[in-house]
Coordinates of C-alpha atoms and ligand atoms in Angstrom, one line a residue:
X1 CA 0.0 0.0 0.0
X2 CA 1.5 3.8 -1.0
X3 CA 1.9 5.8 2.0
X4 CA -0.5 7.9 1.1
X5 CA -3.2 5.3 0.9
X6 CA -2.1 4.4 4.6
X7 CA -2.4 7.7 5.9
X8 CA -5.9 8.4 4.1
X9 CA -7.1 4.8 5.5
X10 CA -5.7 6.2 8.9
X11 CA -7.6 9.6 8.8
X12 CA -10.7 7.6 7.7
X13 CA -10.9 5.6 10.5
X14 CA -10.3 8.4 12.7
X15 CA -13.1 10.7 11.2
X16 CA -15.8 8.3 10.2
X17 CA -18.0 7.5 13.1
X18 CA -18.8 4.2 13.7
X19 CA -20.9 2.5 16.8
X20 CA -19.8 0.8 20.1
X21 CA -15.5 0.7 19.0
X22 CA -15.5 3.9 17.6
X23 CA -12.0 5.0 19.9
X24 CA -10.3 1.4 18.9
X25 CA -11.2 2.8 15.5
X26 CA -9.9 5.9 16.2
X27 CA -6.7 4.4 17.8
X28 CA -5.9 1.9 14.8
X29 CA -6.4 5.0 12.1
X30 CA -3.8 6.8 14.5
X31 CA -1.5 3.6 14.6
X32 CA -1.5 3.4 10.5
X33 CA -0.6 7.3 10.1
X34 CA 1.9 6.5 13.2
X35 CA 3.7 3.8 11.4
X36 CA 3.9 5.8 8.2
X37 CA 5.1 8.9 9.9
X38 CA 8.2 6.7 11.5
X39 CA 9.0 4.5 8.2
X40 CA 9.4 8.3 6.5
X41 CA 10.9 9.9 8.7
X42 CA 13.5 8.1 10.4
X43 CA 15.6 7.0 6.7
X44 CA 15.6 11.0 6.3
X45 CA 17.2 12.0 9.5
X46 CA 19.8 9.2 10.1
X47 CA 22.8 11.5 8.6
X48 CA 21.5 14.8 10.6
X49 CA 21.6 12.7 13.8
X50 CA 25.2 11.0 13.2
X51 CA 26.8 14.8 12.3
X52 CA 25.3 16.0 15.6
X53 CA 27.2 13.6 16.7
X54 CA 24.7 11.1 17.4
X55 CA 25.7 7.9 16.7
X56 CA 27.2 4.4 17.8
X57 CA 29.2 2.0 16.4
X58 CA 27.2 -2.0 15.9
X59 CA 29.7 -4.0 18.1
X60 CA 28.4 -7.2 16.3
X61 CA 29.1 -6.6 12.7
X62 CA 32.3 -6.6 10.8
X63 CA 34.2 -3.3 11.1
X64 CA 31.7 -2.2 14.0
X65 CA 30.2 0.3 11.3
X66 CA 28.6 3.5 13.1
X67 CA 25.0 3.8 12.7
X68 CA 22.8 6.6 13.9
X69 CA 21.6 6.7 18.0
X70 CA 18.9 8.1 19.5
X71 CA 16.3 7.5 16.7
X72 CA 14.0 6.1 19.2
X73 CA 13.2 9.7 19.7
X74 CA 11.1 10.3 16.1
X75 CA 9.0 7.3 17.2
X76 CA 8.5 8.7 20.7
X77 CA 7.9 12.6 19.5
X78 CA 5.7 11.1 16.8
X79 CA 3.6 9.3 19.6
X80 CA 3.2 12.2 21.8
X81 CA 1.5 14.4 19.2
X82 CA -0.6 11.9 18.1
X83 CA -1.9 11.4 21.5
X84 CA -2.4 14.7 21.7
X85 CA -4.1 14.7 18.7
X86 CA -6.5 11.8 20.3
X87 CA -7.7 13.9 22.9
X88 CA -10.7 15.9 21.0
X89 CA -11.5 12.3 19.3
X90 CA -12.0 10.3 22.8
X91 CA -13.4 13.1 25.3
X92 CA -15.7 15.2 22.8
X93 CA -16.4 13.8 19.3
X94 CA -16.8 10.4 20.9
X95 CA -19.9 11.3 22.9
X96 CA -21.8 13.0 20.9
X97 CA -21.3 10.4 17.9
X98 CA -22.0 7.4 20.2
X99 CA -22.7 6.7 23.2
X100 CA -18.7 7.6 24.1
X101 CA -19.7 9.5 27.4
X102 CA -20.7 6.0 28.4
X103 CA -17.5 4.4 26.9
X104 CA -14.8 6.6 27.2
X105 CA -16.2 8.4 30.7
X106 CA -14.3 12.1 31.0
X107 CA -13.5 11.0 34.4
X108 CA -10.4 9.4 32.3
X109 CA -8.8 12.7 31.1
X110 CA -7.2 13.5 33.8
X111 CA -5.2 10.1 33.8
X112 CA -5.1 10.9 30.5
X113 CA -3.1 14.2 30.4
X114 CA -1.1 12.5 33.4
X115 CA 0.4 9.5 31.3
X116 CA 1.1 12.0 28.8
X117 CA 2.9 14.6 31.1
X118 CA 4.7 11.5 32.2
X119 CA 5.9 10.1 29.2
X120 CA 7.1 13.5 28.3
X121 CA 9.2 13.7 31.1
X122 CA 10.5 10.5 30.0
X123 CA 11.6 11.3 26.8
X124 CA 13.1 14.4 28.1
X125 CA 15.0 11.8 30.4
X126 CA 16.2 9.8 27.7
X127 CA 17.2 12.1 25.9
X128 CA 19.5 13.8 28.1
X129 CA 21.3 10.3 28.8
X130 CA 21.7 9.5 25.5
X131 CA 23.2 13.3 24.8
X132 CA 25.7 13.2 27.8
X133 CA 25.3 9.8 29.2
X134 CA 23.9 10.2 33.0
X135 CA 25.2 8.1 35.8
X136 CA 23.3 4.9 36.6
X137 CA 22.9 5.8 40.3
X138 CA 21.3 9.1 38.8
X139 CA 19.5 8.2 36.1
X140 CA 17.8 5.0 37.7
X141 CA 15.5 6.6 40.5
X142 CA 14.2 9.9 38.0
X143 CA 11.5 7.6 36.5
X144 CA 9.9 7.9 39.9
X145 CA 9.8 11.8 39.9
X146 CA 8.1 11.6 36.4
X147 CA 5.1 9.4 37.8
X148 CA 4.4 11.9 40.7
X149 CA 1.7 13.3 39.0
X150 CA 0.1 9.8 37.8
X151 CA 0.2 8.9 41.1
X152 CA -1.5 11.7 42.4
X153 CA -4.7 11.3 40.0
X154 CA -4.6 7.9 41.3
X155 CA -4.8 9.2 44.8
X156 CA -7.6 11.2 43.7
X157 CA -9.8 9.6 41.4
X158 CA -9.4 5.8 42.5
X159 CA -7.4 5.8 45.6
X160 CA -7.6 1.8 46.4
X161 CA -4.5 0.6 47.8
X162 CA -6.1 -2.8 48.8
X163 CA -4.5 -6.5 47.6
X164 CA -6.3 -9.5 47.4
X165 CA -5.1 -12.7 49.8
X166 CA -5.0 -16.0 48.3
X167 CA -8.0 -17.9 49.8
X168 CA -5.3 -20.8 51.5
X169 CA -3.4 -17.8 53.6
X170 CA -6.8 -16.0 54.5
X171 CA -7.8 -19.3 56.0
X172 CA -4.8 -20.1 57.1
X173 CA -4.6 -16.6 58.9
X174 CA -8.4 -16.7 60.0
X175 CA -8.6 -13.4 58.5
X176 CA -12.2 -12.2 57.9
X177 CA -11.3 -10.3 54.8
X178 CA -10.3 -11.5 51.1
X179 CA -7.6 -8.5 51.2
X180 CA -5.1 -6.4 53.1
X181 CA -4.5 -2.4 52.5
X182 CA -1.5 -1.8 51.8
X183 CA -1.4 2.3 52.1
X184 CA 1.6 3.8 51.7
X185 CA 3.2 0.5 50.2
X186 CA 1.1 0.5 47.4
X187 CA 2.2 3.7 46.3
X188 CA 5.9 3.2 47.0
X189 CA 5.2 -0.7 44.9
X190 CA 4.1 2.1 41.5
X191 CA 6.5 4.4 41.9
X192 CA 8.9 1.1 42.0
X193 CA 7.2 -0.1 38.7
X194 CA 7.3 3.3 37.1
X195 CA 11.7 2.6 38.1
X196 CA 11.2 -0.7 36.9
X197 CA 9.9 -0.6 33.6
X198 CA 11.9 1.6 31.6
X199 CA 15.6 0.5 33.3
X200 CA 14.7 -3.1 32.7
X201 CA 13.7 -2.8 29.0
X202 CA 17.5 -0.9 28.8
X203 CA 19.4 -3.6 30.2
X204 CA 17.6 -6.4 28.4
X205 CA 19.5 -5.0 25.0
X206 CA 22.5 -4.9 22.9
X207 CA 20.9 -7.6 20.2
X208 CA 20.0 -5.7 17.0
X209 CA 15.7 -5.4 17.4
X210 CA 15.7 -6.7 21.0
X211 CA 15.1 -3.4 22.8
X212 CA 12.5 -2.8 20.7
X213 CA 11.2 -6.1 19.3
X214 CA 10.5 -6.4 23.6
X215 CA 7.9 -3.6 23.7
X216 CA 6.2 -4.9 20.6
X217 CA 6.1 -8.2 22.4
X218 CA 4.7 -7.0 25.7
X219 CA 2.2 -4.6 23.9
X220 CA 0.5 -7.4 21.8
X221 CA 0.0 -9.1 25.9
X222 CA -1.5 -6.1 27.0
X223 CA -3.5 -5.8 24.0
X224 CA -4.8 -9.2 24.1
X225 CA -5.8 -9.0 28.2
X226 CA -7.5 -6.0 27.1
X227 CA -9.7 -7.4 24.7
X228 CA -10.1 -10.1 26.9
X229 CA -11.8 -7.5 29.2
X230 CA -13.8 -6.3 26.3
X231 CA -15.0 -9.3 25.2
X232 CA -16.6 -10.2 28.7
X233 CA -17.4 -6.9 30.1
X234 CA -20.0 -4.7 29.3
X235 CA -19.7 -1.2 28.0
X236 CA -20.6 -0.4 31.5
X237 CA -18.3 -2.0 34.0
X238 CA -15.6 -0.1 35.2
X239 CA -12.9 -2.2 34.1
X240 CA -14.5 -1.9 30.5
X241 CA -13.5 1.6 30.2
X242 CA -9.9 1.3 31.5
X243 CA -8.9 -1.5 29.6
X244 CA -10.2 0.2 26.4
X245 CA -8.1 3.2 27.6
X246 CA -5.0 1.2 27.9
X247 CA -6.3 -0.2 24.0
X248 CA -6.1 3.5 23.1
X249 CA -3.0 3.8 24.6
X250 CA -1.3 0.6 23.3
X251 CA -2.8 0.7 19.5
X252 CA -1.0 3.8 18.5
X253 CA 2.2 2.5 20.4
X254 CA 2.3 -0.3 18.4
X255 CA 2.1 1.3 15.1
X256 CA 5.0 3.6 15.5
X257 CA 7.0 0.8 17.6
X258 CA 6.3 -1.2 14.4
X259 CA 8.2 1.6 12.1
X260 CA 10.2 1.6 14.0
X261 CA 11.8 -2.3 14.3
X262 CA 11.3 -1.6 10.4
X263 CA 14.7 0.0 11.0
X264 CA 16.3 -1.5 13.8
X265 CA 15.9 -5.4 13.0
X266 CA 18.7 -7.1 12.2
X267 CA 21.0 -5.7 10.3
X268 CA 20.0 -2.9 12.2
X269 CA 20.2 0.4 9.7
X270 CA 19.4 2.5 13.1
X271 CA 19.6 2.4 17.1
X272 CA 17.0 3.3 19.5
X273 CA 18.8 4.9 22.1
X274 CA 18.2 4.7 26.0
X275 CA 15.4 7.3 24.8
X276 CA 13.8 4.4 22.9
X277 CA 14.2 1.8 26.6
X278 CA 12.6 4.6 28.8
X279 CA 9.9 5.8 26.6
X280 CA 9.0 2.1 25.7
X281 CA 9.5 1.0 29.3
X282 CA 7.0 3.9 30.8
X283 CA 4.1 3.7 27.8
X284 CA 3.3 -0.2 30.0
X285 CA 4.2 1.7 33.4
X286 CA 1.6 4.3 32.6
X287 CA -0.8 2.7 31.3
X288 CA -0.6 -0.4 33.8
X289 CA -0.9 2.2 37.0
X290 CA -3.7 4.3 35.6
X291 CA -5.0 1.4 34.6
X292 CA -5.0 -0.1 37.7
X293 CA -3.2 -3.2 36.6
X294 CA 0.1 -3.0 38.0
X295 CA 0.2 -6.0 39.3
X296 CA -1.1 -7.7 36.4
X297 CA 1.2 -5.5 34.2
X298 CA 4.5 -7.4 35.5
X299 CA 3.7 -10.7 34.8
X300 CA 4.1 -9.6 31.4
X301 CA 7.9 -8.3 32.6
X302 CA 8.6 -11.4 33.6
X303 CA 11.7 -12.1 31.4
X304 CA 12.9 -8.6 32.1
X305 CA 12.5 -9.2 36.1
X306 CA 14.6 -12.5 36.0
X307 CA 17.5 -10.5 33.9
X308 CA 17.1 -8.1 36.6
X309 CA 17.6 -10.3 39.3
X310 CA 20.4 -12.4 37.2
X311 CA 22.2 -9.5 36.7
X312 CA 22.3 -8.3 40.5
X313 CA 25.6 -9.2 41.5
X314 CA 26.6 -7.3 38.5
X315 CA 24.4 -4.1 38.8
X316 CA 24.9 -3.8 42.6
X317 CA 28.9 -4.7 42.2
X318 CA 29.4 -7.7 44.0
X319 CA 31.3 -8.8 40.6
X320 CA 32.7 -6.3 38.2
X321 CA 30.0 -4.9 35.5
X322 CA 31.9 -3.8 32.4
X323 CA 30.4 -0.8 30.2
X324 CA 28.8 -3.1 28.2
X325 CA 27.7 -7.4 28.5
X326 CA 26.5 -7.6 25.4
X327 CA 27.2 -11.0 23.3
X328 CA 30.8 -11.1 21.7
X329 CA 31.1 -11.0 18.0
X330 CA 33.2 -13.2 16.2
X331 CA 34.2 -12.4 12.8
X332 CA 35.3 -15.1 11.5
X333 CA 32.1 -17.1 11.6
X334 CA 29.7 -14.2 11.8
X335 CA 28.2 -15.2 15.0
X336 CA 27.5 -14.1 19.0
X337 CA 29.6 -16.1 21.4
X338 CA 29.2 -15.4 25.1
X339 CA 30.8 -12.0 26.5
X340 CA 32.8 -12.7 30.0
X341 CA 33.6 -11.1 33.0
X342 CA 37.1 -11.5 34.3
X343 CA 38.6 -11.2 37.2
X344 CA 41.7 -10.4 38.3
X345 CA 44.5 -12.9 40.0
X346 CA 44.4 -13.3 43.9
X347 CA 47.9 -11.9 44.5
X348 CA 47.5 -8.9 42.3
X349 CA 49.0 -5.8 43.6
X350 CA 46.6 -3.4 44.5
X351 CA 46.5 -1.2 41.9
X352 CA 46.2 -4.2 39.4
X353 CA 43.1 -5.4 42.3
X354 CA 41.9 -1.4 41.5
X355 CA 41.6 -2.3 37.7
X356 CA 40.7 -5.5 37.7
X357 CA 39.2 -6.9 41.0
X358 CA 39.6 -10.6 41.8
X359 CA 36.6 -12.5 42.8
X360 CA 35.7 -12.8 46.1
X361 CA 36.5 -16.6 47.5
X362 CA 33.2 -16.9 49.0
X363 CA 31.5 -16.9 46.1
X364 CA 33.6 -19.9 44.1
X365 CA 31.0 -22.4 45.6
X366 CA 27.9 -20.5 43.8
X367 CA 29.4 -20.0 40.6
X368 CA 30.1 -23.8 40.7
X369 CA 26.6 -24.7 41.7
X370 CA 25.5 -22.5 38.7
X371 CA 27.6 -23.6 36.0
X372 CA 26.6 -27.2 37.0
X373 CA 23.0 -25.9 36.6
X374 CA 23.9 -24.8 33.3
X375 CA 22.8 -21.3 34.2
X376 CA 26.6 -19.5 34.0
X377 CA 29.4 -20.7 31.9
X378 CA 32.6 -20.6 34.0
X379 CA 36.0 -21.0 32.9
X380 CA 38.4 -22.0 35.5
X381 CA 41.5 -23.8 36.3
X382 CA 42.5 -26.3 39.1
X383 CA 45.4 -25.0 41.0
X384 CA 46.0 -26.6 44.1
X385 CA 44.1 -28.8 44.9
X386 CA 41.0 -25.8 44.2
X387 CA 39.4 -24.4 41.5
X388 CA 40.6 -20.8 40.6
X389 CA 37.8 -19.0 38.4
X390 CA 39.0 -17.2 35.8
X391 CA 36.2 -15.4 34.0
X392 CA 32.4 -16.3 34.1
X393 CA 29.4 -15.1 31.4
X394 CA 27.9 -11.4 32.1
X395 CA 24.8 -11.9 33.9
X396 CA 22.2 -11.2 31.4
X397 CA 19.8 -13.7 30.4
X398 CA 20.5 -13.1 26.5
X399 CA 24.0 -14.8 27.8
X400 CA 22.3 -17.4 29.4
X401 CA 20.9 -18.2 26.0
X402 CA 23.8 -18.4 24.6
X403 CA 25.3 -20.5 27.4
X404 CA 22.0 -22.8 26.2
X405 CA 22.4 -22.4 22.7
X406 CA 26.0 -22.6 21.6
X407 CA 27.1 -19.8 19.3
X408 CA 24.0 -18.1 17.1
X409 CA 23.8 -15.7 14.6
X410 CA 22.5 -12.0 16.3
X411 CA 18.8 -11.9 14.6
X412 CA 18.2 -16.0 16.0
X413 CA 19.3 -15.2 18.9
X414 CA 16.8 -11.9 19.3
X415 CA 13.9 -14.3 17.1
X416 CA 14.8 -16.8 20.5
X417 CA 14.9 -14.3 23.2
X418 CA 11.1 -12.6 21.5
X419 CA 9.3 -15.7 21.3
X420 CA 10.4 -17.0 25.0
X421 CA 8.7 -13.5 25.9
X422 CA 6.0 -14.0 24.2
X423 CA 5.5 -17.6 25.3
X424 CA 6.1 -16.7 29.0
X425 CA 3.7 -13.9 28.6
X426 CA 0.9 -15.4 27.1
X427 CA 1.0 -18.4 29.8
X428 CA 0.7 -15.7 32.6
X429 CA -1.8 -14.7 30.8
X430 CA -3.9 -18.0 30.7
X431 CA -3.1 -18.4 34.6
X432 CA -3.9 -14.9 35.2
X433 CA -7.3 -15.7 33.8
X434 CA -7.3 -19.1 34.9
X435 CA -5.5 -19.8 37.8
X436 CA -5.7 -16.6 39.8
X437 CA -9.6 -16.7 40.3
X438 CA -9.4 -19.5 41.8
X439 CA -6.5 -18.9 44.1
X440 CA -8.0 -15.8 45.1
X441 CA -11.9 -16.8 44.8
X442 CA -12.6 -13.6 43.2
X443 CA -12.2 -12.7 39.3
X444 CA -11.7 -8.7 38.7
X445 CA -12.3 -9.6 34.9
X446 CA -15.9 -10.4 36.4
X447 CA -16.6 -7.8 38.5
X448 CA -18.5 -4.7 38.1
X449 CA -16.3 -3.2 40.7
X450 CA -12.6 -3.7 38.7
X451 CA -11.2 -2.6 42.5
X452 CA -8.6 -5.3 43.2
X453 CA -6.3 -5.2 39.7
Ligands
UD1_1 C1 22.9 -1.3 28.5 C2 23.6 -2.6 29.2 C3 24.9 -2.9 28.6 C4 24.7 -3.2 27.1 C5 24.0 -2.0 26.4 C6 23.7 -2.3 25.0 C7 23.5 -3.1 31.6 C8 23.8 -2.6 33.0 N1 23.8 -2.2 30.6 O1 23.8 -0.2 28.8 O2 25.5 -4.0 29.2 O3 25.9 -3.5 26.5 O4 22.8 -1.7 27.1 O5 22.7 -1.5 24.5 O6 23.0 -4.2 31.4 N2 24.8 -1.8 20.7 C9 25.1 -2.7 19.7 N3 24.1 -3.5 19.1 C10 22.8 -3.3 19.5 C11 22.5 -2.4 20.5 C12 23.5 -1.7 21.1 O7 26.2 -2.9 19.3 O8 21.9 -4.0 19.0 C13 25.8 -1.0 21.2 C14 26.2 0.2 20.3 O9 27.5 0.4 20.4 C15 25.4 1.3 20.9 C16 25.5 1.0 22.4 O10 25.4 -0.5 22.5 O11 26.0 2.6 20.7 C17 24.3 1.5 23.2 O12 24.6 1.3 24.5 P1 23.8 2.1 25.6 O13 22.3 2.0 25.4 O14 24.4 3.5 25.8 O15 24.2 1.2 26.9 P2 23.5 1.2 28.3 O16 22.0 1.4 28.2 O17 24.2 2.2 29.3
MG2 MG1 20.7 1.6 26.5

């Protein structure tokens, strides 16, 4: 299809009322002109960002040739006026051509305008690490700040800071209620997701199309337990309306996140950026707090939580973390081998120890028990009568696929990495759906109420 078929279809679904999914409508025509803004403009700004300066060097192809950064910023600007754009669609025109006051309640634009203050603040975020590279220690806890304000309207309008207890601890407990406020915590548990969200989607990355192939793959889970929500609610249930807010939300997202993996798939003609990994990262943070699905929302993270937890000894320094774990390139074969950590000898001096610290001996016995688990590759000597470890894999879990897989060319490996996502995911989804009502003995997807997400 021409692009300017795609952006006529686009308007035309935008414009032309139509009955009970008029803002899904709406959100799709705004996801085709999304994708077609990104796939135009990002080949015609490439050499513009790399004489700014902008640009970075692919580590896994011959000759590391340097390719322009920070294009995750078209996609992200593109987003933002679109959603802008959306506003007049879902709070007036929607109501008066349908029954949208009903749909799309106006209660919602104040969450609205919050996600969108949010993500702006994001991109800001990213955008100012990308141009002059922020310290982790700084740059990891400022996601929180950006979500004061969607926090507040969820102090405001909704307010519930209640969890449900599984049925076997409530009887267990002899509690006479099916859940426990949390206050405070809850709000501290958001602000924690809002952290989480966009730093995990930034160090699950350094495979051409991962960082972004990811957010495709958690937006297509949130997509489909929205219309899960649609398809058993009512237009008048609570939850109806929210999950066909996060739909408005997620639709457009994927059409520019589309436009852009155009570009960024392997052999990646672009990279995102850390712009790209915080915008992404807070689109499913905002939409999963206003939405009141946190919870729900992280079950989809699950991959990115157990990096996050694999890489721990790395991110909080127990073993050295060098600038980057990505896989290691070999050029002779064209294919990702496992990138190491090293460490440094025992009896190093201590300015060698300064450079390259040796691994503390406590630890020997774990990284044993892991390599024997197959969940670290190790390589070690026996000196001594003990093992002396020489260097094990960087703690990410594409590493742990490759300690799994053998050597694999770069877009296999991110093909691998996508579909475990997406596999994970959609089984959490069928539990979440499944399992969890009867765990808990009550079904939010059910209720008219929606209060315990
Ligand atoms: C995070 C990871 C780092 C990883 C990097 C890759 C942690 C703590 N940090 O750091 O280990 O190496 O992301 O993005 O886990 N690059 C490629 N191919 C790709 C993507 C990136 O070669 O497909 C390289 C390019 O040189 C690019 C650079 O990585 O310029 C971008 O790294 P950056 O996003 O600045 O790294 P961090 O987010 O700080
Ligand atoms: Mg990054």
């Amino acid at each position: 299809m021409s692009p300017l078929a795609f952006i006529v279809l686009g308007l035309s679904l935008v414009f032309v009322p139509s009955d009970r999914f008029q803002p899904v409508q709406a959100a799709v025509g705004f996801a085709l002109i999304g994708y077609q803004i990104t796939t135009a403009v990002i080949p015609r700004v490439g050499n513009a960002f790399i004489k700014r300066g902008l640009g970075g060097r692919d580590l896994s192809k011959p000759g590391k040739p340097l390719i322009p950064e920070t294009i995750g910023v078209i996609p992200a600007i593109t987003y933002l006026f679109l959603m802008i754009l959306f506003i007049p669609f879902l709070f007036i025109f929607g109501s008066t051509q349908t029954s949208g006051a009903q749909m799309f309640p106006k209660t919602m634009l104040s969450p609205y305008l919050s996600c969108l203050l949010c993500l702006q603040s994001m991109i800001l975020l990213g955008l100012m690490d990308d141009l002059f590279d922020i310290r982790w220690r700084h740059k990891f806890f400022l996601p929180a700040i950006a979500s004061i304000p969607l926090l507040i309207v969820y102090y405001v309008d909704f307010g519930i800071t209640s969890i449900l207890i599984p049925n076997v601890l409530r009887n267990w407990l002899r509690l006479t209620s099916n859940s426990v406020d949390l206050g405070f915590v809850y709000y501290l548990y958001m602000a924690s997701v809002s952290i989480f969200c966009p730093n995990s989607v930034n160090i699950l990355a350094g495979v051409n199309g991962l960082e972004v192939g990811q957010t495709v793959v958690i937006a297509v889970l949130l997509l489909l337990n929205d219309v899960w929500y649609l398809l058993i609610g009512t237009v008048a249930s609570p939850s109806y309306s929210i999950h066909l807010f996060s739909m408005c939300f997620l639709i457009p997202f994927m059409g520019i996140t589309l436009g852009l993996l155009k570009y960024n798939w392997y052999p990646a003609k672009v990279f995102v950026g850390d712009t790209w990994c915080y915008f992404g990262g807070m689109v499913f943070a905002v939409v999963g707090i206003s939405g009141h699905f946190a919870k729900t929302l992280m079950l989809f993270f699950l991959p990115q939580i157990v990096n996050f937890i694999y890489s721990g000894p790395q991110l909080f320094g127990l073993i050295p973390c060098p600038r980057h774990r990505l896989p290691k390139f070999n050029e002779k074969d064209g294919l990702l081998y496992n990138s190491y950590t090293e460490y440094g000898a025992v009896d190093a001096t201590s300015e060698q120890a300064r450079q390259n610290p040796p691994l503390n001996r406590k630890l020997v016995p774990i990284i044993l028990f892991l390599e024997k688990l197959k969940l670290l590759g190790v390589v070690k000597e026996y000196h001594e009568g003990q093992w002396v470890i020489k260097k094990t894999t960087n703690l990410t879990i594409i590493n742990l696929f490759l300690v799994w897989t053998g050597p694999i060319r770069e877009d296999k490996l991110c093909t691998l990495l996508l579909v475990a996502q997406f596999g994970v995911g959609f089984l959490m989804l069928i539990l979440r759906h499944t399992l969890a009502p009867m765990v808990f003995g009550f079904d939010n997807s059910w209720s008219m109420l929606n209060r315990y997400n």
